[in-house]
Amino acid sequence: MKKLTLILGMIACILCLSACGSQTETANSSEQKLTQEEALAYGDQLVEDINAIVQGNMEAQFAQDEVITAAFDSWKAAQADMGSYQNIISHEADISEDSTVITVNVSGTLRNAEVEILLDKDLMLSSVTTNVQYSFGELMVKALMNTAIGMGTVFVVLILISIIISAFVFIPRIQASFSKKGNQPEEVKKEAAVSSAPAPAVVEEEDLSDDLELVAVIAAAIAASEGASSTDGFVVRSIRRAGTNKWQRA
């Protein structure tokens, strides 16, 4: 029953404000649409309703209203640093012909926050934003952290770029090594072909200085085959065995 009452109360608050703006505009377009007291009362009630609906997890009832849904999201995001809502500290309203800005300052268990409510010229709710109020020291710490992160990112990128540029020196060497590896198989084939080729036959020459009788016999046989009467003019310099197992003259 309490949830239903909160939902109906917020809807009635928004609809009454819109109706009030429409009636005022119809009656007299030059007359002020909303008084200061009405604007402040509306802002206080809206903040109370937003907190109650968020605490009761009833946001789904307003899922079709984008402005109210955004207001719930902003309030919940602020509560992470603000803490639990306690009460309203102060409020003020800036009313003009084109818009109405209502500022409601609230206190939380951790920090204070500022709820800014914007109404258009027809007194329709345009936006509701909750901004946490940080101390000067906290703002300085955040600024230093952002500066350190930004400068650190820049230095890391510069270091990576310098490493990449210095690596360009090794690119020709890598290309040369790949080209050598590509030509290596042909050289291996050539070396294998040379190593597999048959070795030339070694002709062994016999030393005839210690076998004069054999030399004389061979010279006589050659002279006889030539039809010569003596071995004069025949000189045996070397003796080798032919493939037909016959001695041939060198």
mmCIF file of C-alpha atoms in Angstrom:
data_model
loop_
_atom_site.group_PDB
_atom_site.id
_atom_site.type_symbol
_atom_site.label_atom_id
_atom_site.label_comp_id
_atom_site.label_asym_id
_atom_site.label_seq_id
_atom_site.Cartn_x
_atom_site.Cartn_y
_atom_site.Cartn_z
ATOM 1 C CA MET A 1 0.000 0.000 0.000
ATOM 2 C CA LYS A 2 2.870 2.338 0.815
ATOM 3 C CA LYS A 3 4.500 1.703 -2.574
ATOM 4 C CA LEU A 4 1.275 2.446 -4.390
ATOM 5 C CA THR A 5 0.870 5.675 -2.401
ATOM 6 C CA LEU A 6 4.372 6.838 -3.356
ATOM 7 C CA ILE A 7 3.828 6.090 -7.017
ATOM 8 C CA LEU A 8 0.483 7.830 -7.099
ATOM 9 C CA GLY A 9 1.905 10.802 -5.177
ATOM 10 C CA MET A 10 4.751 11.323 -7.632
ATOM 11 C CA ILE A 11 2.485 10.986 -10.652
ATOM 12 C CA ALA A 12 0.054 13.458 -9.118
ATOM 13 C CA CYS A 13 2.900 15.875 -8.378
ATOM 14 C CA ILE A 14 4.095 15.841 -11.992
ATOM 15 C CA LEU A 15 0.582 16.046 -13.467
ATOM 16 C CA CYS A 16 -0.516 18.866 -11.164
ATOM 17 C CA LEU A 17 2.514 20.916 -12.078
ATOM 18 C CA SER A 18 1.848 20.430 -15.789
ATOM 19 C CA ALA A 19 -1.819 21.318 -15.350
ATOM 20 C CA CYS A 20 -0.916 24.384 -13.338
ATOM 21 C CA GLY A 21 1.361 25.577 -16.104
ATOM 22 C CA SER A 22 -1.274 24.984 -18.774
ATOM 23 C CA GLN A 23 -3.997 26.820 -16.853
ATOM 24 C CA THR A 24 -1.739 29.771 -16.109
ATOM 25 C CA GLU A 25 -0.693 30.020 -19.734
ATOM 26 C CA THR A 26 -4.313 29.950 -20.864
ATOM 27 C CA ALA A 27 -5.351 32.622 -18.417
ATOM 28 C CA ASN A 28 -2.561 35.034 -19.132
ATOM 29 C CA SER A 29 0.499 34.251 -21.172
ATOM 30 C CA SER A 30 2.462 37.227 -19.819
ATOM 31 C CA GLU A 31 1.812 36.349 -16.170
ATOM 32 C CA GLN A 32 4.385 34.356 -14.143
ATOM 33 C CA LYS A 33 3.622 30.675 -14.590
ATOM 34 C CA LEU A 34 5.002 29.398 -11.282
ATOM 35 C CA THR A 35 5.627 31.187 -8.021
ATOM 36 C CA GLN A 36 8.841 30.825 -6.024
ATOM 37 C CA GLU A 37 7.079 28.932 -3.219
ATOM 38 C CA GLU A 38 5.431 26.523 -5.656
ATOM 39 C CA ALA A 39 8.720 25.822 -7.394
ATOM 40 C CA LEU A 40 10.549 25.135 -4.127
ATOM 41 C CA ALA A 41 7.756 22.920 -2.821
ATOM 42 C CA TYR A 42 7.720 20.991 -6.076
ATOM 43 C CA GLY A 43 11.518 20.484 -5.985
ATOM 44 C CA ASP A 44 11.492 19.240 -2.386
ATOM 45 C CA GLN A 45 8.643 16.836 -3.045
ATOM 46 C CA LEU A 46 10.262 15.511 -6.203
ATOM 47 C CA VAL A 47 13.533 14.758 -4.386
ATOM 48 C CA GLU A 48 11.677 12.983 -1.582
ATOM 49 C CA ASP A 49 9.684 10.927 -4.075
ATOM 50 C CA ILE A 50 12.760 9.963 -6.111
ATOM 51 C CA ASN A 51 14.584 8.760 -3.001
ATOM 52 C CA ALA A 52 11.556 6.807 -1.740
ATOM 53 C CA ILE A 53 10.964 5.106 -5.109
ATOM 54 C CA VAL A 54 14.644 4.180 -5.506
ATOM 55 C CA GLN A 55 14.801 2.813 -1.948
ATOM 56 C CA GLY A 56 11.655 0.789 -2.612
ATOM 57 C CA ASN A 57 12.957 -0.549 -5.976
ATOM 58 C CA MET A 58 9.880 0.742 -7.791
ATOM 59 C CA GLU A 59 11.673 2.287 -10.782
ATOM 60 C CA ALA A 60 10.040 -0.189 -13.158
ATOM 61 C CA GLN A 61 6.705 1.587 -12.675
ATOM 62 C CA PHE A 62 8.129 4.614 -14.535
ATOM 63 C CA ALA A 63 10.099 2.767 -17.235
ATOM 64 C CA GLN A 64 8.123 4.479 -20.014
ATOM 65 C CA ASP A 65 9.146 7.969 -18.878
ATOM 66 C CA GLU A 66 12.699 8.621 -20.077
ATOM 67 C CA VAL A 67 13.175 11.764 -17.960
ATOM 68 C CA ILE A 68 12.134 10.083 -14.715
ATOM 69 C CA THR A 69 14.179 6.974 -15.537
ATOM 70 C CA ALA A 70 17.254 9.157 -16.115
ATOM 71 C CA ALA A 71 16.566 10.904 -12.790
ATOM 72 C CA PHE A 72 16.533 7.547 -10.988
ATOM 73 C CA ASP A 73 19.793 6.492 -12.639
ATOM 74 C CA SER A 74 21.507 9.760 -11.697
ATOM 75 C CA TRP A 75 20.330 9.468 -8.097
ATOM 76 C CA LYS A 76 21.540 5.884 -7.754
ATOM 77 C CA ALA A 77 24.924 6.710 -9.300
ATOM 78 C CA ALA A 78 25.379 9.617 -6.866
ATOM 79 C CA GLN A 79 24.571 7.459 -3.860
ATOM 80 C CA ALA A 80 27.830 5.526 -4.358
ATOM 81 C CA ASP A 81 29.761 8.645 -3.224
ATOM 82 C CA MET A 82 26.997 10.480 -1.360
ATOM 83 C CA GLY A 83 25.874 7.619 0.843
ATOM 84 C CA SER A 84 22.363 7.287 2.168
ATOM 85 C CA TYR A 85 20.035 10.264 1.832
ATOM 86 C CA GLN A 86 19.369 12.118 5.088
ATOM 87 C CA ASN A 87 17.496 15.385 4.511
ATOM 88 C CA ILE A 88 17.202 18.580 2.479
ATOM 89 C CA ILE A 89 19.678 21.291 3.473
ATOM 90 C CA SER A 90 18.590 24.184 1.268
ATOM 91 C CA HIS A 91 16.814 24.965 -1.994
ATOM 92 C CA GLU A 92 16.474 27.744 -4.511
ATOM 93 C CA ALA A 93 14.614 28.388 -7.757
ATOM 94 C CA ASP A 94 15.526 30.461 -10.804
ATOM 95 C CA ILE A 95 12.333 31.207 -12.728
ATOM 96 C CA SER A 96 12.389 32.789 -16.183
ATOM 97 C CA GLU A 97 10.040 32.982 -19.159
ATOM 98 C CA ASP A 98 11.791 30.161 -21.007
ATOM 99 C CA SER A 99 12.639 27.745 -18.190
ATOM 100 C CA THR A 100 12.649 27.110 -14.460
ATOM 101 C CA VAL A 101 15.698 25.756 -12.665
ATOM 102 C CA ILE A 102 15.216 24.374 -9.154
ATOM 103 C CA THR A 103 18.296 23.480 -7.114
ATOM 104 C CA VAL A 104 17.869 21.305 -4.021
ATOM 105 C CA ASN A 105 20.880 20.676 -1.773
ATOM 106 C CA VAL A 106 20.670 17.418 0.175
ATOM 107 C CA SER A 107 22.924 15.796 2.759
ATOM 108 C CA GLY A 108 24.151 12.221 2.716
ATOM 109 C CA THR A 109 25.989 10.009 5.155
ATOM 110 C CA LEU A 110 29.260 10.485 3.235
ATOM 111 C CA ARG A 111 28.936 13.719 1.225
ATOM 112 C CA ASN A 112 26.395 16.336 0.260
ATOM 113 C CA ALA A 113 24.829 16.489 -3.166
ATOM 114 C CA GLU A 114 23.008 18.962 -5.385
ATOM 115 C CA VAL A 115 19.865 17.980 -7.275
ATOM 116 C CA GLU A 116 19.191 20.184 -10.300
ATOM 117 C CA ILE A 117 15.638 20.086 -11.667
ATOM 118 C CA LEU A 118 14.935 21.700 -15.033
ATOM 119 C CA LEU A 119 11.451 22.616 -16.271
ATOM 120 C CA ASP A 120 10.745 23.945 -19.745
ATOM 121 C CA LYS A 121 8.573 26.988 -20.540
ATOM 122 C CA ASP A 122 5.446 24.809 -20.381
ATOM 123 C CA LEU A 123 6.470 23.583 -16.883
ATOM 124 C CA MET A 124 7.164 20.095 -18.199
ATOM 125 C CA LEU A 125 9.976 18.191 -16.484
ATOM 126 C CA SER A 126 13.045 18.225 -18.770
ATOM 127 C CA SER A 127 15.812 16.732 -16.628
ATOM 128 C CA VAL A 128 16.793 15.819 -13.081
ATOM 129 C CA THR A 129 20.509 15.530 -12.309
ATOM 130 C CA THR A 130 22.180 14.684 -9.004
ATOM 131 C CA ASN A 131 25.750 15.985 -8.579
ATOM 132 C CA VAL A 132 27.884 14.971 -5.600
ATOM 133 C CA GLN A 133 29.758 17.837 -3.945
ATOM 134 C CA TYR A 134 33.411 16.944 -3.338
ATOM 135 C CA SER A 135 35.852 18.824 -1.138
ATOM 136 C CA PHE A 136 38.738 20.831 -2.578
ATOM 137 C CA GLY A 137 41.241 18.176 -1.515
ATOM 138 C CA GLU A 138 39.248 15.407 -3.202
ATOM 139 C CA LEU A 139 38.991 17.430 -6.402
ATOM 140 C CA MET A 140 42.767 18.026 -6.371
ATOM 141 C CA VAL A 141 43.471 14.318 -5.858
ATOM 142 C CA LYS A 142 41.181 13.422 -8.756
ATOM 143 C CA ALA A 143 42.828 16.048 -10.953
ATOM 144 C CA LEU A 144 46.301 14.725 -10.096
ATOM 145 C CA MET A 145 45.208 11.155 -10.791
ATOM 146 C CA ASN A 146 43.751 12.137 -14.154
ATOM 147 C CA THR A 147 46.938 14.050 -15.005
ATOM 148 C CA ALA A 148 49.143 11.119 -13.996
ATOM 149 C CA ILE A 149 47.073 8.662 -16.021
ATOM 150 C CA GLY A 150 47.122 10.925 -19.075
ATOM 151 C CA MET A 151 50.867 11.591 -18.913
ATOM 152 C CA GLY A 152 51.616 7.938 -18.201
ATOM 153 C CA THR A 153 49.608 6.893 -21.241
ATOM 154 C CA VAL A 154 51.482 9.391 -23.421
ATOM 155 C CA PHE A 155 54.884 8.191 -22.195
ATOM 156 C CA VAL A 156 53.968 4.529 -22.715
ATOM 157 C CA VAL A 157 52.863 5.248 -26.282
ATOM 158 C CA LEU A 158 56.078 7.198 -26.974
ATOM 159 C CA ILE A 159 58.207 4.336 -25.623
ATOM 160 C CA LEU A 160 56.366 1.834 -27.822
ATOM 161 C CA ILE A 161 56.862 4.056 -30.866
ATOM 162 C CA SER A 162 60.602 4.402 -30.160
ATOM 163 C CA ILE A 163 60.937 0.625 -29.777
ATOM 164 C CA ILE A 164 59.162 0.055 -33.081
ATOM 165 C CA ILE A 165 61.356 2.613 -34.857
ATOM 166 C CA SER A 166 64.553 1.092 -33.416
ATOM 167 C CA ALA A 167 63.413 -2.341 -34.617
ATOM 168 C CA PHE A 168 63.493 -1.122 -38.240
ATOM 169 C CA VAL A 169 67.294 -1.609 -38.199
ATOM 170 C CA PHE A 170 66.874 -5.381 -37.918
ATOM 171 C CA ILE A 171 64.441 -5.696 -40.832
ATOM 172 C CA PRO A 172 67.162 -5.875 -43.572
ATOM 173 C CA ARG A 173 69.039 -8.483 -41.551
ATOM 174 C CA ILE A 174 65.932 -10.575 -41.138
ATOM 175 C CA GLN A 175 65.214 -10.336 -44.866
ATOM 176 C CA ALA A 176 68.805 -11.358 -45.668
ATOM 177 C CA SER A 177 68.582 -14.365 -43.355
ATOM 178 C CA PHE A 178 65.324 -15.466 -44.969
ATOM 179 C CA SER A 179 66.838 -15.082 -48.444
ATOM 180 C CA LYS A 180 69.820 -17.219 -47.429
ATOM 181 C CA LYS A 181 67.501 -19.880 -46.081
ATOM 182 C CA GLY A 182 65.595 -19.828 -49.357
ATOM 183 C CA ASN A 183 68.783 -20.462 -51.406
ATOM 184 C CA GLN A 184 70.157 -23.098 -49.071
ATOM 185 C CA PRO A 185 68.373 -26.114 -50.612
ATOM 186 C CA GLU A 186 69.976 -25.510 -54.069
ATOM 187 C CA GLU A 187 73.442 -25.311 -52.538
ATOM 188 C CA VAL A 188 72.778 -28.479 -50.584
ATOM 189 C CA LYS A 189 71.694 -30.216 -53.779
ATOM 190 C CA LYS A 190 74.851 -29.141 -55.559
ATOM 191 C CA GLU A 191 77.022 -30.349 -52.695
ATOM 192 C CA ALA A 192 75.130 -33.643 -52.606
ATOM 193 C CA ALA A 193 75.565 -34.090 -56.363
ATOM 194 C CA VAL A 194 79.293 -33.456 -56.130
ATOM 195 C CA SER A 195 79.676 -35.819 -53.193
ATOM 196 C CA SER A 196 77.663 -38.568 -54.947
ATOM 197 C CA ALA A 197 79.683 -38.372 -58.193
ATOM 198 C CA PRO A 198 82.019 -41.414 -58.687
ATOM 199 C CA ALA A 199 85.610 -40.804 -57.852
ATOM 200 C CA PRO A 200 88.014 -41.008 -60.824
ATOM 201 C CA ALA A 201 89.914 -44.204 -61.155
ATOM 202 C CA VAL A 202 93.427 -43.976 -59.794
ATOM 203 C CA VAL A 203 96.035 -45.410 -62.126
ATOM 204 C CA GLU A 204 98.793 -46.927 -60.186
ATOM 205 C CA GLU A 205 102.174 -46.874 -61.868
ATOM 206 C CA GLU A 206 104.613 -49.576 -61.030
ATOM 207 C CA ASP A 207 108.159 -48.811 -60.237
ATOM 208 C CA LEU A 208 110.263 -50.744 -62.766
ATOM 209 C CA SER A 209 113.642 -49.900 -61.339
ATOM 210 C CA ASP A 210 113.691 -53.079 -59.189
ATOM 211 C CA ASP A 211 112.296 -55.449 -61.859
ATOM 212 C CA LEU A 212 114.696 -55.214 -64.845
ATOM 213 C CA GLU A 213 114.111 -58.769 -65.964
ATOM 214 C CA LEU A 214 110.372 -58.171 -66.309
ATOM 215 C CA VAL A 215 111.096 -55.030 -68.310
ATOM 216 C CA ALA A 216 113.418 -56.905 -70.623
ATOM 217 C CA VAL A 217 110.873 -59.643 -71.208
ATOM 218 C CA ILE A 218 108.133 -57.170 -71.955
ATOM 219 C CA ALA A 219 110.423 -55.228 -74.338
ATOM 220 C CA ALA A 220 111.314 -58.421 -76.173
ATOM 221 C CA ALA A 221 107.647 -59.348 -76.481
ATOM 222 C CA ILE A 222 106.831 -55.945 -77.900
ATOM 223 C CA ALA A 223 109.707 -56.139 -80.368
ATOM 224 C CA ALA A 224 108.555 -59.553 -81.502
ATOM 225 C CA SER A 225 105.022 -58.307 -82.026
ATOM 226 C CA GLU A 226 106.374 -55.437 -84.111
ATOM 227 C CA GLY A 227 108.595 -57.724 -86.203
ATOM 228 C CA ALA A 228 111.823 -56.111 -84.984
ATOM 229 C CA SER A 229 114.936 -58.202 -84.651
ATOM 230 C CA SER A 230 116.134 -56.491 -81.474
ATOM 231 C CA THR A 231 114.762 -54.419 -78.639
ATOM 232 C CA ASP A 232 116.777 -51.378 -79.612
ATOM 233 C CA GLY A 233 114.610 -48.329 -79.867
ATOM 234 C CA PHE A 234 112.047 -49.681 -77.427
ATOM 235 C CA VAL A 235 111.951 -48.005 -74.030
ATOM 236 C CA VAL A 236 109.501 -49.197 -71.382
ATOM 237 C CA ARG A 237 108.723 -46.314 -69.127
ATOM 238 C CA SER A 238 105.678 -47.716 -67.258
ATOM 239 C CA ILE A 239 103.556 -50.823 -67.111
ATOM 240 C CA ARG A 240 99.818 -50.881 -66.329
ATOM 241 C CA ARG A 241 97.245 -53.604 -66.364
ATOM 242 C CA ALA A 242 94.556 -53.123 -69.031
ATOM 243 C CA GLY A 243 90.914 -54.171 -68.746
ATOM 244 C CA THR A 244 91.660 -57.263 -70.905
ATOM 245 C CA ASN A 245 94.359 -58.438 -68.489
ATOM 246 C CA LYS A 246 97.055 -57.846 -71.095
ATOM 247 C CA TRP A 247 100.062 -55.734 -70.700
ATOM 248 C CA GLN A 248 100.030 -52.698 -72.979
ATOM 249 C CA ARG A 249 102.781 -50.322 -73.879
ATOM 250 C CA ALA A 250 102.521 -46.873 -72.422
#
